[in-house]
Short mmCIF file of C-alpha atoms and ligand atoms in Angstrom, two decimals:
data_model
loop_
_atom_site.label_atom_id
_atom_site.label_comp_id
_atom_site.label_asym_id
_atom_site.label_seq_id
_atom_site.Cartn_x
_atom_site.Cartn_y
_atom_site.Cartn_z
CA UNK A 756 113.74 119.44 102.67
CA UNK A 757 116.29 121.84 102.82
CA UNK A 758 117.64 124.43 99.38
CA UNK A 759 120.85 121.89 99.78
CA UNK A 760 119.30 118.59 99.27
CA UNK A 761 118.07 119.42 95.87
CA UNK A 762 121.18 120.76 94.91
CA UNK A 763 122.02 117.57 92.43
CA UNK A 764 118.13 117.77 91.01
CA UNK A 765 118.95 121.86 90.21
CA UNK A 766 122.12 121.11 88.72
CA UNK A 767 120.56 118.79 86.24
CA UNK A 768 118.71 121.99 84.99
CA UNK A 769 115.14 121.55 86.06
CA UNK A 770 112.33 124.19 86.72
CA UNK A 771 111.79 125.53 89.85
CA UNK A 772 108.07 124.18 89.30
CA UNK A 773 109.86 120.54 88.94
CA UNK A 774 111.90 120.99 92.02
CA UNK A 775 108.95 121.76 94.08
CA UNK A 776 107.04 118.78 92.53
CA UNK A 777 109.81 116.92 93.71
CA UNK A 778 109.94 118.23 97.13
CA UNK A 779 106.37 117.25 97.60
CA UNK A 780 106.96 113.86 96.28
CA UNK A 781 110.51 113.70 99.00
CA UNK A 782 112.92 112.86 96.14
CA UNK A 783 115.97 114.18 98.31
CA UNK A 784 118.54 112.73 95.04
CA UNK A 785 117.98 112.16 91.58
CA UNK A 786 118.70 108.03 90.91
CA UNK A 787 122.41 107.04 88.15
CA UNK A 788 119.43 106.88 85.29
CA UNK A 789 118.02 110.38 86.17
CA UNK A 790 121.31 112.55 86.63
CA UNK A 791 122.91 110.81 83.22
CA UNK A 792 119.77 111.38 81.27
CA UNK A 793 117.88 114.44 82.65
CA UNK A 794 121.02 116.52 80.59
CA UNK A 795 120.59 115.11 77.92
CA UNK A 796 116.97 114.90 77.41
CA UNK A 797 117.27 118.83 78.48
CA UNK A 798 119.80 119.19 75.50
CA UNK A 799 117.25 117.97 73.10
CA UNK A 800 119.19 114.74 72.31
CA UNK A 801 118.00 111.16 71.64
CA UNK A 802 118.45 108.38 74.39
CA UNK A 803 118.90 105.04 73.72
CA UNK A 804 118.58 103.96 77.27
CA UNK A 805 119.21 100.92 79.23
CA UNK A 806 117.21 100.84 83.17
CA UNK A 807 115.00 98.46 84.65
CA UNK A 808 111.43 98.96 86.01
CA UNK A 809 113.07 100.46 89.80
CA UNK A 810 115.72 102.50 88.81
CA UNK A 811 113.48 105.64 88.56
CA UNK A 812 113.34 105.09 85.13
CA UNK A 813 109.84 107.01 84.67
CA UNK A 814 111.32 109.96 85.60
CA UNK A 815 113.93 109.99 84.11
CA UNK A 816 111.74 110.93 80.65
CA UNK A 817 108.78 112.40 82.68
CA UNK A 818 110.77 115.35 84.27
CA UNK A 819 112.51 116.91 81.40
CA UNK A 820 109.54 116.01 78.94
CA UNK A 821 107.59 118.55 81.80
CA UNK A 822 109.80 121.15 81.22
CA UNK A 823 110.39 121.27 77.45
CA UNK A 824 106.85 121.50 76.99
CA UNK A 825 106.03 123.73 79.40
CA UNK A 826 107.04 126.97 77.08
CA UNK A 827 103.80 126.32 74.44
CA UNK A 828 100.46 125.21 74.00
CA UNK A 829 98.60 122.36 72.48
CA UNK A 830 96.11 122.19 69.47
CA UNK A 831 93.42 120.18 68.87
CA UNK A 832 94.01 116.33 67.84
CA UNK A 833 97.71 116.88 67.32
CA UNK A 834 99.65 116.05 70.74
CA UNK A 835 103.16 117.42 71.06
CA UNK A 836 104.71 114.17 72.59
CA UNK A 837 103.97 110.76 73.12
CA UNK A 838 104.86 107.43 75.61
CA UNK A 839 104.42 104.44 74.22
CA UNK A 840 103.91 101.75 76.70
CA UNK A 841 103.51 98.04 76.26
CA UNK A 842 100.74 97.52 79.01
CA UNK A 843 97.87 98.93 80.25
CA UNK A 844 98.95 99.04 83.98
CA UNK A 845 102.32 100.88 83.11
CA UNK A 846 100.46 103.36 80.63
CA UNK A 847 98.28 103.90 83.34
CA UNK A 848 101.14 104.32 86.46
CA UNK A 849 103.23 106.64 83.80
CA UNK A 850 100.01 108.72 83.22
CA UNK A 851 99.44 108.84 87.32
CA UNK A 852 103.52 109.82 87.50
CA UNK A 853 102.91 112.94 85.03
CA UNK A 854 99.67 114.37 87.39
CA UNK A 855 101.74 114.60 89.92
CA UNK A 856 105.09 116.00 88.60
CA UNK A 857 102.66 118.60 86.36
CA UNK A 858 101.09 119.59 88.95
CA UNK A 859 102.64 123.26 88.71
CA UNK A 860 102.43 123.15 85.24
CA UNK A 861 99.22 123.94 82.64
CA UNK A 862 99.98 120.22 80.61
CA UNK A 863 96.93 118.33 79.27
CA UNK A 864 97.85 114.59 79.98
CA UNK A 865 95.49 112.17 78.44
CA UNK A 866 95.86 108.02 78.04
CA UNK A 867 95.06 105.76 75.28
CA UNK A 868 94.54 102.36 76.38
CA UNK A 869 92.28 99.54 75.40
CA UNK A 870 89.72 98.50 77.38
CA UNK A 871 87.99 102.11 77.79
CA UNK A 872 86.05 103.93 75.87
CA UNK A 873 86.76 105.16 72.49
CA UNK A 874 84.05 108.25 72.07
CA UNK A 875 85.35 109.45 75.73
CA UNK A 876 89.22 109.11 74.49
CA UNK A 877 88.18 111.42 71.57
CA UNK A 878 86.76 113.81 72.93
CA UNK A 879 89.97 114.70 75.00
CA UNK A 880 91.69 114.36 72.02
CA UNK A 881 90.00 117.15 70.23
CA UNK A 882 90.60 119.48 73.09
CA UNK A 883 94.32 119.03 72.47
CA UNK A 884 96.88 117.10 74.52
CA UNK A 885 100.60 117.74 75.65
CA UNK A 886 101.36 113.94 76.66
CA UNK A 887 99.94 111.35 75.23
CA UNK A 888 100.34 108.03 77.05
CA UNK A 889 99.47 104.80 74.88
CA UNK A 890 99.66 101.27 74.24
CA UNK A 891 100.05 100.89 70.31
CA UNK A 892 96.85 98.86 69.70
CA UNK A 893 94.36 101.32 70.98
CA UNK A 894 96.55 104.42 69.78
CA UNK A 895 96.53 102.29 65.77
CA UNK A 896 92.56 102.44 66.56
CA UNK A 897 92.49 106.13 66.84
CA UNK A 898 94.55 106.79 63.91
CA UNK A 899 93.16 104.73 61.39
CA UNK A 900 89.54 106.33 62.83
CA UNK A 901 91.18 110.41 61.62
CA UNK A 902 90.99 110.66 65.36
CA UNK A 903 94.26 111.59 65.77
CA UNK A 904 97.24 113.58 63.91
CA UNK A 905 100.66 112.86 64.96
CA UNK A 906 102.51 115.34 62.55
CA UNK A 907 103.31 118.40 65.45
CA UNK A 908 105.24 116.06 67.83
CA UNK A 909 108.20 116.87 69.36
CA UNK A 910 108.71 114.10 71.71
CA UNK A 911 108.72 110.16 70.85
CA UNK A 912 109.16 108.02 74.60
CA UNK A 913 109.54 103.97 73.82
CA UNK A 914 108.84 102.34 77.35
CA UNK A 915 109.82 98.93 77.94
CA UNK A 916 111.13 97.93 74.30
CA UNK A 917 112.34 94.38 75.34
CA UNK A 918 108.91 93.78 76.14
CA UNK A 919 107.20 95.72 73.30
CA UNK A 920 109.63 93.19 71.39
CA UNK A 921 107.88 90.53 73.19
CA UNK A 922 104.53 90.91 72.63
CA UNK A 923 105.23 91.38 68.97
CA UNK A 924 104.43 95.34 69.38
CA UNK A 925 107.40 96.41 66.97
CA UNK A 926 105.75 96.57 63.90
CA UNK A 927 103.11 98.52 65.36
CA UNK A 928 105.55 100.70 66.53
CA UNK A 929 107.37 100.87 63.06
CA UNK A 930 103.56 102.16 61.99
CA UNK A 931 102.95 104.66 64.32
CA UNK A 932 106.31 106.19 63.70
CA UNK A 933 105.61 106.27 59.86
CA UNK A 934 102.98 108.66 61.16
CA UNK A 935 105.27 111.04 63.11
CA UNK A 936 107.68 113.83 61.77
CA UNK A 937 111.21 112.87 61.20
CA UNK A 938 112.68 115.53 62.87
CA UNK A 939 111.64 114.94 66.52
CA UNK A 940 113.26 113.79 69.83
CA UNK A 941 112.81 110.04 70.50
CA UNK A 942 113.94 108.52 74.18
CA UNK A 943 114.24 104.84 73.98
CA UNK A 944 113.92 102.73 76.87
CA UNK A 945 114.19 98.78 77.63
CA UNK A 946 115.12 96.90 80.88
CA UNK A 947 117.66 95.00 78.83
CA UNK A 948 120.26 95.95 75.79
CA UNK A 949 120.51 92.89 73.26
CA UNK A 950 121.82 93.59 70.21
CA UNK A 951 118.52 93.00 68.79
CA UNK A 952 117.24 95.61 70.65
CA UNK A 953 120.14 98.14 70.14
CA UNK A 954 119.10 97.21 66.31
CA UNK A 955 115.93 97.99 66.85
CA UNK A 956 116.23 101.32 68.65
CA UNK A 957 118.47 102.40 66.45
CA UNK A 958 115.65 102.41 63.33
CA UNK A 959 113.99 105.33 65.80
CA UNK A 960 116.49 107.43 67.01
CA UNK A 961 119.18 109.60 65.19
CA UNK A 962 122.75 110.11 66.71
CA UNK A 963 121.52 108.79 70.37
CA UNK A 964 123.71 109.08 73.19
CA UNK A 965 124.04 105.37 75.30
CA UNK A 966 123.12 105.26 78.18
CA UNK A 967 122.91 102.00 81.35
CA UNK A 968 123.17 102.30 84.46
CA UNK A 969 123.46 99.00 86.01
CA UNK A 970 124.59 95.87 84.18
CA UNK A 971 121.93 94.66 81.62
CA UNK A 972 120.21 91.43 83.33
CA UNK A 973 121.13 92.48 86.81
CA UNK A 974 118.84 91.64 89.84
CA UNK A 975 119.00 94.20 93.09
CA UNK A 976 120.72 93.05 96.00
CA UNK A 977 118.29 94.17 98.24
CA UNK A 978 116.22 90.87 97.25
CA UNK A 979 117.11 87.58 99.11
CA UNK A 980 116.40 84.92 96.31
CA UNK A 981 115.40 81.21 97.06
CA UNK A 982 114.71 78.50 95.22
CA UNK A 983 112.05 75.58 96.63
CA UNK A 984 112.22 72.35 95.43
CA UNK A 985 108.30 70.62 94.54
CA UNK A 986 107.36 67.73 92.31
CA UNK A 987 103.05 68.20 91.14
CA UNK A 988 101.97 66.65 94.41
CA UNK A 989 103.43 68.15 97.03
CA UNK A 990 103.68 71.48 95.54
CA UNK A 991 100.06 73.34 96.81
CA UNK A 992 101.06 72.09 100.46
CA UNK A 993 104.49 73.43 100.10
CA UNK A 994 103.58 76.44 98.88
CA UNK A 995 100.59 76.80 101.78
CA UNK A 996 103.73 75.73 104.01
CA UNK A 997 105.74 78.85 102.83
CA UNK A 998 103.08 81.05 103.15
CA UNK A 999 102.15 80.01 106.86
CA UNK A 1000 105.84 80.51 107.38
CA UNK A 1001 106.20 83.86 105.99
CA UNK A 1002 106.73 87.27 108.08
CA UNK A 1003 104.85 89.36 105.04
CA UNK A 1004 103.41 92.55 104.14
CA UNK A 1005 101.71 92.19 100.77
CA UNK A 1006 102.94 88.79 98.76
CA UNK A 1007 102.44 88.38 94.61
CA UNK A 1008 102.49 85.12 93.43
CA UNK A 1009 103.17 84.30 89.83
CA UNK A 1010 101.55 81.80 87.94
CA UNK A 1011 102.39 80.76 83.86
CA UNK A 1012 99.17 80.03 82.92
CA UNK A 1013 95.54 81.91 83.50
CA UNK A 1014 93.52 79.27 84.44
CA UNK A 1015 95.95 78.24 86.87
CA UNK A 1016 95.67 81.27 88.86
CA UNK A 1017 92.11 81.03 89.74
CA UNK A 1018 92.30 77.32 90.57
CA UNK A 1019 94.71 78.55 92.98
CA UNK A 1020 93.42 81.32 94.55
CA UNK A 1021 90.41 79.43 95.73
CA UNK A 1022 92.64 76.89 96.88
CA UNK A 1023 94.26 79.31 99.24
CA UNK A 1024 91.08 80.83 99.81
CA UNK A 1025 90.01 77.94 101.21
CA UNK A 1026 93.15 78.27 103.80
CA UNK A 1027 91.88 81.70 104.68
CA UNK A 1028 94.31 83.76 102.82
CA UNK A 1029 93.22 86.89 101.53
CA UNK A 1030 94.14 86.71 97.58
CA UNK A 1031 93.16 89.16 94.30
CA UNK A 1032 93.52 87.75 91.07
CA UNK A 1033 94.98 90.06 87.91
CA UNK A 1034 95.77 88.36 84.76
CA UNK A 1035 95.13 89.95 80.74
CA UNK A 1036 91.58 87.78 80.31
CA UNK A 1037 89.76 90.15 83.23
CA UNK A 1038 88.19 93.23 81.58
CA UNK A 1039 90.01 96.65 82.23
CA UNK A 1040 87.47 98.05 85.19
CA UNK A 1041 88.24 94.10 86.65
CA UNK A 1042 92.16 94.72 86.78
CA UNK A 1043 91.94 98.47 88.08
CA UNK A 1044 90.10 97.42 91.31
CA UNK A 1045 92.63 94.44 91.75
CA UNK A 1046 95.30 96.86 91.63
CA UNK A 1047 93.59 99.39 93.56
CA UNK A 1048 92.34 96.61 96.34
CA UNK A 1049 96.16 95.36 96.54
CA UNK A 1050 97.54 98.85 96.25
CA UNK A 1051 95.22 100.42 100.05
CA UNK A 1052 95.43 96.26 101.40
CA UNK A 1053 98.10 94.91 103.77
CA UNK A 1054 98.72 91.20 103.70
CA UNK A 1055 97.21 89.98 101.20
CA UNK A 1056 98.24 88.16 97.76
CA UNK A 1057 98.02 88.98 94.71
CA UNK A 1058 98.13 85.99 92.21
CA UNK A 1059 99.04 86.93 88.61
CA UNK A 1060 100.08 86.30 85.15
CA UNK A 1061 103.09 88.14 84.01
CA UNK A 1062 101.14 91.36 82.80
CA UNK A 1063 102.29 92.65 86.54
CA UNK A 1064 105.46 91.21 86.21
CA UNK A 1065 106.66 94.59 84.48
CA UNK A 1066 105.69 98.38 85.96
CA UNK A 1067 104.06 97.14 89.06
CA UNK A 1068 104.78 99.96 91.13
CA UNK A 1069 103.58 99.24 94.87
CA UNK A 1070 105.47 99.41 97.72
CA UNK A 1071 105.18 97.23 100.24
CA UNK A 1072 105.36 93.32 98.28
CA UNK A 1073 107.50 92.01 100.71
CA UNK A 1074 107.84 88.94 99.11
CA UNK A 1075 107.32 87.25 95.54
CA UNK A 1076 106.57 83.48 94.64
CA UNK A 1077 107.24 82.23 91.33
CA UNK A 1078 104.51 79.00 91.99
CA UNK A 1079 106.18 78.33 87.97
CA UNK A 1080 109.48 78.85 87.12
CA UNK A 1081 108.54 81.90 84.44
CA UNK A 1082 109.23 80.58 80.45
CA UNK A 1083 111.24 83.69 79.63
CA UNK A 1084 114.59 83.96 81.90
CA UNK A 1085 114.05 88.02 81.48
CA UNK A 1086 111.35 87.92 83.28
CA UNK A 1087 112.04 86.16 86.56
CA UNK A 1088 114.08 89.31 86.92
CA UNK A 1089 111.00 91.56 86.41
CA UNK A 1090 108.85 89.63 88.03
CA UNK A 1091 111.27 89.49 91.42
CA UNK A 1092 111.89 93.32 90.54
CA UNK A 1093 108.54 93.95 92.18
CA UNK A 1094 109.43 93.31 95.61
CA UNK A 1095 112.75 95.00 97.06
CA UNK A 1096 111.80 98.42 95.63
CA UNK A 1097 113.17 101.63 96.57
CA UNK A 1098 115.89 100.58 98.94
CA UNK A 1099 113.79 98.33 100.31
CA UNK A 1100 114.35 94.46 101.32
CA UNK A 1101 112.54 91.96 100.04
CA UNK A 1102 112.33 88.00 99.25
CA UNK A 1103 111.63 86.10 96.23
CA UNK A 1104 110.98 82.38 96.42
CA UNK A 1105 111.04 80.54 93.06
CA UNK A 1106 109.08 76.76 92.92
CA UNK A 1107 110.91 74.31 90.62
CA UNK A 1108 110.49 70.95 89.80
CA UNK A 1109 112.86 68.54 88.04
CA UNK A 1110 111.44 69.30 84.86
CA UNK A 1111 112.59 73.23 85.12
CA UNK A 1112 116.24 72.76 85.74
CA UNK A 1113 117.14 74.09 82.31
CA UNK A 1114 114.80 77.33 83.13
CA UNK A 1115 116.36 77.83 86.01
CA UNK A 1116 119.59 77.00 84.73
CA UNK A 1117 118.95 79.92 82.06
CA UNK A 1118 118.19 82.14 84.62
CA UNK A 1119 121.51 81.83 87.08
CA UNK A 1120 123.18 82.16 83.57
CA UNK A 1121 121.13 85.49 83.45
CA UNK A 1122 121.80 86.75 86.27
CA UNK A 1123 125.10 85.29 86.69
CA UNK A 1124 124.49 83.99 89.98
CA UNK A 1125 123.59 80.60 91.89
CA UNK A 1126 120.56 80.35 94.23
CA UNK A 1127 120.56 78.41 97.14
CA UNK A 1128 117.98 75.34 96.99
CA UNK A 1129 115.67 75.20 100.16
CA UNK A 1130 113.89 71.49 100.03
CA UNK A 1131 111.42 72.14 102.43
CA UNK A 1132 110.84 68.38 102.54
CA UNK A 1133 113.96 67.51 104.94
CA UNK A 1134 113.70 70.82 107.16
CA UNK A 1135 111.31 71.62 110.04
CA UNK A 1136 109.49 75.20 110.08
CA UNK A 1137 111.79 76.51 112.33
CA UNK A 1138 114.79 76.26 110.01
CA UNK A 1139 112.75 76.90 106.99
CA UNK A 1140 112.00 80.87 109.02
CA UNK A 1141 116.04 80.76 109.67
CA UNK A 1142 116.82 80.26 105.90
CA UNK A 1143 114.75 82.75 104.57
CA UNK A 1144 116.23 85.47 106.99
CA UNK A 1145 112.23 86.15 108.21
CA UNK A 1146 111.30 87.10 111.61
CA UNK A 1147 111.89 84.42 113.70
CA UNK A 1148 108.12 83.74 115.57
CA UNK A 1149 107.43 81.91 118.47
CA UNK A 1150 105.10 79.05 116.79
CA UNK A 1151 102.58 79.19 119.62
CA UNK A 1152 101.56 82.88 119.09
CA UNK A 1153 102.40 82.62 115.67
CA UNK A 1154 99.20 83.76 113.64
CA UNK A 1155 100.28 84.32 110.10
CA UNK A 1156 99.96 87.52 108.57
CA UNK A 1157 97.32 86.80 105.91
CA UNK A 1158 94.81 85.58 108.79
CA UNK A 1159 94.81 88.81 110.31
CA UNK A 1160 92.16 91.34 109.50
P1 LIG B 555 110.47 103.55 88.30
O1 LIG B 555 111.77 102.87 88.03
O2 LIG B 555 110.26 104.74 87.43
O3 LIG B 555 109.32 102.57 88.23
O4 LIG B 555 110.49 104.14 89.80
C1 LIG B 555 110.51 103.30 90.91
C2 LIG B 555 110.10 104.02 92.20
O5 LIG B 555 111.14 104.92 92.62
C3 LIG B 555 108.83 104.86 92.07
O6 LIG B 555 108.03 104.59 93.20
C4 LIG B 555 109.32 106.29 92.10
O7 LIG B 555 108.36 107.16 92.69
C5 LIG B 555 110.57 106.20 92.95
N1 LIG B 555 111.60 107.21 92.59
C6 LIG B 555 111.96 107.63 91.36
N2 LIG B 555 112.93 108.55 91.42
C7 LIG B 555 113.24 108.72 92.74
C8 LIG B 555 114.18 109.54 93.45
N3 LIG B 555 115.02 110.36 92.81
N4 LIG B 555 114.18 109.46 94.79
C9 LIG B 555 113.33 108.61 95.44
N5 LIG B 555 112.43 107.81 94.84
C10 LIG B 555 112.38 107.86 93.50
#
């Protein structure tokens, strides 16, 4: 990569250690959330930021959070900043993110999450930490255990606040805070910017500076988004039907409820398709391999509950299935956020029944589009591969991508 290609990364006012990073990673531009908040995160100011999961959001605190650090050390128990994440997976990915932008730099990067355990997290503790990455249960743990003492940090990141908001995690973050000094830089993030989220971010920042960089509740346009219509019997076989149909690299299907994703993954097992379940109930070491095994495979589908609808950072998913139209509008657009990544095309085929037309009603209002309605019923496979844009195969050779190993 040429001096001039980083130009717009070395006018935000990074370290040459960050530009390098970033030439090993082939970041040729920084992304609208990265050159408006970079500065300003430089400066020392609070964010109140609006970006979805895509957007290069992670970097957008991880680069400058690098480089204000950099100048001084860490003691013992007392880390100097902190990311709070709602989810293990996106704790974990964030954690992952800072390895390999500190790679030039001396930083200490340890994660909280449940799931592991807590003599091993406390040890690292005790030899001091620059960036702590948590989720707020197993970071309340260490706390109330003395572990931990939160009264040197400098830096405050909230990940993902619609969602923290979700899964009830504000009060826990109105805790934790309680624990930190007053006079300290907090970057608030969250995919969307309702008032009762502005409300809420503003009881952690002071004087922030706004900042969105696409419409709040905005879907990419490089995903192609259908809708399939299924009543409760026909809707395995259409779904098998879609599959068989599909030109695909790696595929995750979404399901509402747990049990419903193992009950269908040995259904399609059955078919021969290659699946991996991930869902909250499978122990931590249980969704780290599923991850992994998805992350190094090609063609196969992952079948999950929406704990990878948000952070789920693998290139590749060529395609997402909604198998049920998701409860919360918000999160059709993070679950379809997972394919179409990076530039990249993708397809996201939503399953609805009579019974969901107020969901998906909710959702077009959302996104303030219509999708087209494929019934699969009245067309024959060879429009079906027309409609969805997909490679056009000749049906003889046809072997679909999931059968081949
Ligand atoms: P995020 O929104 O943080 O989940 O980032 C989404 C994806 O974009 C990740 O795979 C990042 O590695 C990638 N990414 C972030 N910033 C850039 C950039 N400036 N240029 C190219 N890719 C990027």
């Amino acid at each position: 990569m040429s001096e001039n290609e980083q130009l717009e990364f070395k006018s935000l006012g990074l370290s040459e250690n960050i530009l390098e990073s970033l030439k090993n990673l082939g970041y040729k531009k920084p992304t609208p959330i990265q050159s408006k908040s970079i500065p300003i995160a430089l400066m020392g100011r609070d964010v109140l930021g609006c970006a979805q999961t895509g957007t290069g959001k992670t970097a957008s605190f991880v680069l400058p959070i690098v480089d204000i650090l950099n100048s001084q050390k860490s003691k013992a128990r007392m880390p100097r900043s902190l990311i709070l994440s709602p989810t293990r997976e996106l704790a974990d990915q964030i954690s992952e993110y800072f390895k390999k932008i500190a790679k030039y730099h001396k930083l200490v990067v340890s994660l909280l999450i449940g799931g592991t355990q807590l003599g091993d997290q406390d040890k690292e503790l005790n030899k001091g930490v620059d960036v702590l990455i948590a989720t707020p249960g197993r970071l309340i743990d260490h706390i109330n255990r003395g572990n931990i003492l939160l009264n040197d940090l400098k830096i405050l990141v909230i990940d993902e606040a619609d969602r923290m908001l979700d899964m009830g995690f504000i009060p826990d973050i109105e805790f934790i805070c309680s624990k930190l000094p007053k006079i300290r830089q907090t970057l608030f993030f969250s995919a969307t910017l309702s008032k009762e989220i502005v409300k809420i971010g503003k009881k952690f920042v002071i004087n922030p500076k706004l900042i969105e960089v696409s419409p709040p509740s905005s879907t990419s346009n490089t995903i192609s988004q259908k809708l399939v219509k299924c009543n409760n019997k026909n809707k395995l076989s259409l779904l098998e039907e879609v599959l068989f149909s599909l030109d695909t690299q790696n595929t995750v299907i979404f399901c509402n409820r747990k049990k419903d994703i193992d009950i269908l993954s040995k259904n399609l097992i059955r078919k021969k398709f290659q699946t991996i379940t991930f869902h909250g109930d499978l122990v931590q070491s249980k969704r780290n391999e599923a991850l992994n095994n998805f992350k190094n495979a090609s063609n196969k589908i992952l079948i999950a509950s929406d704990v990878a609808g948000r952070g789920l950072d693998v290139n590749n998913i060529s395609h997402v299935i909604n198998y049920d139209v998701p409860n919360n509008p918000e999160d059709y657009i993070h679950r379809i956020g997972r394919t179409g990544r990076a530039g990249k095309k993708g397809v996201a085929i939503t399953f609805f029944s009579k019974d969901d037309l107020k969901s998906i009603g909710e959702i077009e209002n959302l996104i303030n589009s219509k999708i087209d309605v494929l019934d699969l019923n009245t067309k024959k496979k060879s429009e079906i591969i027309d409609d969805y844009n997909f490679n056009t195969i000749n049906e003889s050779d046809h072997v679909p991508n999931f059968l081949k190993r």
